[in-house]
PDB file of N, CA and C in Angstrom:
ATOM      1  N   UNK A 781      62.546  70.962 119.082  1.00  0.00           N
ATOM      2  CA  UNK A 781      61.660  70.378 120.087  1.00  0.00           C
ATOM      3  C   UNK A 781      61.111  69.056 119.554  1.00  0.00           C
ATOM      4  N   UNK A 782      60.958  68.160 120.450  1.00  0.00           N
ATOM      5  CA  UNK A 782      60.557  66.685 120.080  1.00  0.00           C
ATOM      6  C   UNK A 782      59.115  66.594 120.651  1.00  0.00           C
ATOM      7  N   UNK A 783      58.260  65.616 119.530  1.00  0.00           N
ATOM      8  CA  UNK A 783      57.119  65.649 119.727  1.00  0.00           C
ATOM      9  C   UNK A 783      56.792  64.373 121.044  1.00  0.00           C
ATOM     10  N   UNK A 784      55.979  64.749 121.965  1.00  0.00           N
ATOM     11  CA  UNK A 784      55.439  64.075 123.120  1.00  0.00           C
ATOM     12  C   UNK A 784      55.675  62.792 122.595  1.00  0.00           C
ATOM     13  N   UNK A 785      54.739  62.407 121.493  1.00  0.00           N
ATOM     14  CA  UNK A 785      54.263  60.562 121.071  1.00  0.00           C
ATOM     15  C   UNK A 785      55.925  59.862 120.854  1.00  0.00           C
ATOM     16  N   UNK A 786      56.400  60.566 120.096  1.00  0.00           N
ATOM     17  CA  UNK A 786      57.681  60.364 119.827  1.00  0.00           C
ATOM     18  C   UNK A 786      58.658  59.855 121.124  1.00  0.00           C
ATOM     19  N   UNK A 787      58.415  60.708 122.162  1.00  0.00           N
ATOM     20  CA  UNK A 787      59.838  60.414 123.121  1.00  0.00           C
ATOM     21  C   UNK A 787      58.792  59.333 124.172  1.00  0.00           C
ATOM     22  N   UNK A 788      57.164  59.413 124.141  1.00  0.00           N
ATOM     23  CA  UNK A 788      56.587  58.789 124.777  1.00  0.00           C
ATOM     24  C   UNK A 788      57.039  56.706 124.526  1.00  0.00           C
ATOM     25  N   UNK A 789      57.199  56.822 123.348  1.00  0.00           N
ATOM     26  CA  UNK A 789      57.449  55.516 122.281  1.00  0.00           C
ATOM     27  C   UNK A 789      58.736  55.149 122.402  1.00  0.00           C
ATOM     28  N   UNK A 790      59.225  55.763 122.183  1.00  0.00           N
ATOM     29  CA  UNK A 790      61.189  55.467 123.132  1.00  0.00           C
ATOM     30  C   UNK A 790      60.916  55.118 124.070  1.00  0.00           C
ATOM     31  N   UNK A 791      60.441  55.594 125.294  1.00  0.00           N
ATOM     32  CA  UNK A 791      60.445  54.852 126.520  1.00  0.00           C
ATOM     33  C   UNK A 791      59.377  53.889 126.568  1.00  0.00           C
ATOM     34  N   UNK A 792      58.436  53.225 125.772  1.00  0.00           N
ATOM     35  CA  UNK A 792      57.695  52.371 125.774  1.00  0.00           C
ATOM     36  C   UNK A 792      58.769  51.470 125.388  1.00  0.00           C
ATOM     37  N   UNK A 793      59.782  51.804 124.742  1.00  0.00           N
ATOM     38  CA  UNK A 793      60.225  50.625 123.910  1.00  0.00           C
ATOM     39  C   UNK A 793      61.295  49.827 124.463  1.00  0.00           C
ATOM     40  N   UNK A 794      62.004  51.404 126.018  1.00  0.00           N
ATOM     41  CA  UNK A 794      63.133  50.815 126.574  1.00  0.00           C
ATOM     42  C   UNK A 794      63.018  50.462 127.910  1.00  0.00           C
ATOM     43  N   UNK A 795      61.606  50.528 128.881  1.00  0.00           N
ATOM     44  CA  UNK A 795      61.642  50.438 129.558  1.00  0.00           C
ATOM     45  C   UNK A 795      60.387  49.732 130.270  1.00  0.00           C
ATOM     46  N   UNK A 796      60.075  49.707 131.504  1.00  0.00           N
ATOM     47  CA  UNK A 796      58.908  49.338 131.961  1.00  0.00           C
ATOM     48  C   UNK A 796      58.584  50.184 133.192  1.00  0.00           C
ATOM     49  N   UNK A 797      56.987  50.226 132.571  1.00  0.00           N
ATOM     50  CA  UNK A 797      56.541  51.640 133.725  1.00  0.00           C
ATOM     51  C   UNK A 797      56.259  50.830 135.143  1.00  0.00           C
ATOM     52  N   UNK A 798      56.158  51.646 136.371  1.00  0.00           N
ATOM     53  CA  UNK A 798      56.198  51.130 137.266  1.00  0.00           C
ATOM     54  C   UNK A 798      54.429  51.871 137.848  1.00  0.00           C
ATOM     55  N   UNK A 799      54.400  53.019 137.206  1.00  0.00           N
ATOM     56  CA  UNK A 799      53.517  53.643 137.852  1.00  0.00           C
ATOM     57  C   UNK A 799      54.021  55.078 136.875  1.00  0.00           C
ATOM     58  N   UNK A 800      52.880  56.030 137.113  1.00  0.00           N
ATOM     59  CA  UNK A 800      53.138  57.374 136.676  1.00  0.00           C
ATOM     60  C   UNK A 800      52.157  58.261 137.627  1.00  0.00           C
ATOM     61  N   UNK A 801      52.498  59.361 137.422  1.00  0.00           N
ATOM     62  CA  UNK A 801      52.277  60.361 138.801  1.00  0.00           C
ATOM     63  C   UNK A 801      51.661  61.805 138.249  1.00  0.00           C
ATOM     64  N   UNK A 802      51.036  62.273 138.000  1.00  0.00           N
ATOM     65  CA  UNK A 802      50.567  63.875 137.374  1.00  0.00           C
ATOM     66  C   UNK A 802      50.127  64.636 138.844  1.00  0.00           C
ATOM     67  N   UNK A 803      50.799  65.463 138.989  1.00  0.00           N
ATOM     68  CA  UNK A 803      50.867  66.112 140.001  1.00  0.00           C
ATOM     69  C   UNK A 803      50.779  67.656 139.773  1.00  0.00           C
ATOM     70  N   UNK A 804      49.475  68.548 140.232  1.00  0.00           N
ATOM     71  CA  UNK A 804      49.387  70.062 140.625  1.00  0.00           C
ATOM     72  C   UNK A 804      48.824  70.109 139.530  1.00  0.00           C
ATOM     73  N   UNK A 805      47.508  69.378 139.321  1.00  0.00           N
ATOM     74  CA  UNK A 805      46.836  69.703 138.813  1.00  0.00           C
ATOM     75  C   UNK A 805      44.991  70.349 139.242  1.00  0.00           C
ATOM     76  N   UNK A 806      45.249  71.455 139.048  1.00  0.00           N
ATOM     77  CA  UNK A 806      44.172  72.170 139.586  1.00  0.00           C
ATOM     78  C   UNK A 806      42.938  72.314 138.550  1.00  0.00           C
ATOM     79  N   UNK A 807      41.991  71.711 138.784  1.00  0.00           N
ATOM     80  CA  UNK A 807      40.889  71.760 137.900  1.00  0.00           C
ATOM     81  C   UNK A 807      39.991  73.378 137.335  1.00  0.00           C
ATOM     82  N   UNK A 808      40.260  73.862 138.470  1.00  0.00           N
ATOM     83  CA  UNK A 808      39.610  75.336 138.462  1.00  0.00           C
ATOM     84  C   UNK A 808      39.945  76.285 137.641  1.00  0.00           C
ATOM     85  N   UNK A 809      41.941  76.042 137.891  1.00  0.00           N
ATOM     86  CA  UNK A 809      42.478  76.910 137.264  1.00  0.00           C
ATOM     87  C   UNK A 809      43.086  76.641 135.782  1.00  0.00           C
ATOM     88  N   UNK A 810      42.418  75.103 135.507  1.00  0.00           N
ATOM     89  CA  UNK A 810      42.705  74.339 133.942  1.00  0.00           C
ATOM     90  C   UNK A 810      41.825  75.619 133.209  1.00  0.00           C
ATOM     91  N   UNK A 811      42.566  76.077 131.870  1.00  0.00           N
ATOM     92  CA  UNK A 811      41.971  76.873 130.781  1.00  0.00           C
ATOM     93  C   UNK A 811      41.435  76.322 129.945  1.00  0.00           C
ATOM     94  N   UNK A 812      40.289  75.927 129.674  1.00  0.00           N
ATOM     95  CA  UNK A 812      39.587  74.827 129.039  1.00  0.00           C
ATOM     96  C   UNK A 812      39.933  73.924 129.103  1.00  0.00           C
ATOM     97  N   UNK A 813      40.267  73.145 130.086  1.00  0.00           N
ATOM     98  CA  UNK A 813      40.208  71.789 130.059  1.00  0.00           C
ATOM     99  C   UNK A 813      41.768  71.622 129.738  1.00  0.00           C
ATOM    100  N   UNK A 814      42.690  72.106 129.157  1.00  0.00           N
ATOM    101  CA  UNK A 814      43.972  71.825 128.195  1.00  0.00           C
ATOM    102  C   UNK A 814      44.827  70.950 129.179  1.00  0.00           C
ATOM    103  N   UNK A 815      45.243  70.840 130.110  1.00  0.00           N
ATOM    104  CA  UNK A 815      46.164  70.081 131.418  1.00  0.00           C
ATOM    105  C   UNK A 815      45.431  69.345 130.981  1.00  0.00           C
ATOM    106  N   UNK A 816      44.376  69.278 131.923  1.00  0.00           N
ATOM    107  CA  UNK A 816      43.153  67.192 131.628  1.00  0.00           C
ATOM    108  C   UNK A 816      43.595  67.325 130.452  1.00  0.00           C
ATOM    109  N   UNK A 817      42.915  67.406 129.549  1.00  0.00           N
ATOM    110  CA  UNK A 817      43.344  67.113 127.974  1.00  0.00           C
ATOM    111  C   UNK A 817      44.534  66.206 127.781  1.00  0.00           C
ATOM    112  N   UNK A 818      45.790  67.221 128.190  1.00  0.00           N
ATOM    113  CA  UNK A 818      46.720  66.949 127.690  1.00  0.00           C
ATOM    114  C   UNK A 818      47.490  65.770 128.644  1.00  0.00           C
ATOM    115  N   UNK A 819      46.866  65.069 129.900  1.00  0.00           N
ATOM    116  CA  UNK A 819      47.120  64.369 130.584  1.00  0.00           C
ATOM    117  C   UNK A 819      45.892  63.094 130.291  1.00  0.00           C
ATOM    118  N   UNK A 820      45.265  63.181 129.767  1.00  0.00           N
ATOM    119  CA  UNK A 820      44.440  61.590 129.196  1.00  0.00           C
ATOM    120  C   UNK A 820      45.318  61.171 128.028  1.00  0.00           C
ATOM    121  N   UNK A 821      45.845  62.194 127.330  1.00  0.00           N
ATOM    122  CA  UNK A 821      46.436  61.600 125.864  1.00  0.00           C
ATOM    123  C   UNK A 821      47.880  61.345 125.966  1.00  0.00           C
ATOM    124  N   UNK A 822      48.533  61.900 127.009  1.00  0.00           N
ATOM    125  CA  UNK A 822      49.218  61.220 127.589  1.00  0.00           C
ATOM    126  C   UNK A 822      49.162  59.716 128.601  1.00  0.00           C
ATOM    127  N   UNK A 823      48.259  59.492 128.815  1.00  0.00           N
ATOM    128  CA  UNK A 823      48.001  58.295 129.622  1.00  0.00           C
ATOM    129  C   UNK A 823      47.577  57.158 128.715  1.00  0.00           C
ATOM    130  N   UNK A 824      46.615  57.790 127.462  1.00  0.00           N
ATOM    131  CA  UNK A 824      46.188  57.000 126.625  1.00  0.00           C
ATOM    132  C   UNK A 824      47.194  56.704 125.937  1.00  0.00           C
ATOM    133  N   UNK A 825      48.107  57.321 125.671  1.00  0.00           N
ATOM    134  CA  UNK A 825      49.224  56.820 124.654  1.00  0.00           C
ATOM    135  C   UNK A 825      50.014  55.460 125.158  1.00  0.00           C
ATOM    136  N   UNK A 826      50.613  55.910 126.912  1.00  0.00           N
ATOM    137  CA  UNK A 826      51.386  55.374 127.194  1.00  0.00           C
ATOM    138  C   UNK A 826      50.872  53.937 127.041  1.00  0.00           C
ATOM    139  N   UNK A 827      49.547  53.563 127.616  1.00  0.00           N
ATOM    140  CA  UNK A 827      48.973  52.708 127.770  1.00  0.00           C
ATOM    141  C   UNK A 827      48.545  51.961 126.467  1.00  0.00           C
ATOM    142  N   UNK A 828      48.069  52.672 125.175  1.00  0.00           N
ATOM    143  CA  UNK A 828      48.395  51.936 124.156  1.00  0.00           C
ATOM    144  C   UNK A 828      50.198  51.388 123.335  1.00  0.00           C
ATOM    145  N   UNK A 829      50.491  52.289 123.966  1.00  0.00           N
ATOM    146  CA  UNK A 829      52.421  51.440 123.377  1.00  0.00           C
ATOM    147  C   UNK A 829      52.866  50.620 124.276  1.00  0.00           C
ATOM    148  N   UNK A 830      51.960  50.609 125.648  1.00  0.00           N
ATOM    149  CA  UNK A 830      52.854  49.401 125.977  1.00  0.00           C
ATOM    150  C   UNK A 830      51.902  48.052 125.996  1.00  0.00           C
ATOM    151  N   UNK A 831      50.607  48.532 125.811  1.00  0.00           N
ATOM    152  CA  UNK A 831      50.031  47.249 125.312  1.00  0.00           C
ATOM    153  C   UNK A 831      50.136  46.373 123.541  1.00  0.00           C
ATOM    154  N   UNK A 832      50.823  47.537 123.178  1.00  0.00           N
ATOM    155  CA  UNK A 832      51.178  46.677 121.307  1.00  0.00           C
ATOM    156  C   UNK A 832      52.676  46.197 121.973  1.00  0.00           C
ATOM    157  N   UNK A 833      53.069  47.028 122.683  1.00  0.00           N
ATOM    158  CA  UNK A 833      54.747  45.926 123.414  1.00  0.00           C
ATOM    159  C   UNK A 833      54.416  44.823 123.768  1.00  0.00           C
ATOM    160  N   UNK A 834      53.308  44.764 124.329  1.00  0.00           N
ATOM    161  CA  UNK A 834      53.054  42.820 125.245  1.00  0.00           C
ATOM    162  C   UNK A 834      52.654  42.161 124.516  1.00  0.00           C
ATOM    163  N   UNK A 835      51.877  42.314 123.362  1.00  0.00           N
ATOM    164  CA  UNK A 835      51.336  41.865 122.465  1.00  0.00           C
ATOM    165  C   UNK A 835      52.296  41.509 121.346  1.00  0.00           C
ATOM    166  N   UNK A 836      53.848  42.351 120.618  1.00  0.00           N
ATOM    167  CA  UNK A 836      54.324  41.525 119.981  1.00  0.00           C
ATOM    168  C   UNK A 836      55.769  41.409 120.613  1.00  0.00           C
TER     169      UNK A 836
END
């Protein structure tokens, strides 16, 4: 299994996002928080690799 940051950084590197979409996410039925969680650090990532892309 490949780690998220990892395959997140490949596609920072080969492509350009157009938009991204998180879909069926139910707040109620989140188990502590872990979905949100795991969908900011996904957003935060993407958004920091492709801002060190524009930058060098």
């Amino acid at each position: 299994m490949h780690r998220p940051d990892v395959k997140i950084r490949h596609l920072c590197m080969k492509t350009q996002f157009a938009g991204i979409d998180f879909v069926e996410h139910h707040p109620a039925l989140d188990v502590r928080n872990m979905t949100a969680l795991t969908i900011v650090r996904l957003l935060t990532n993407v958004i920091g690799k492709h801002a060190r892309r524009m930058v060098s």
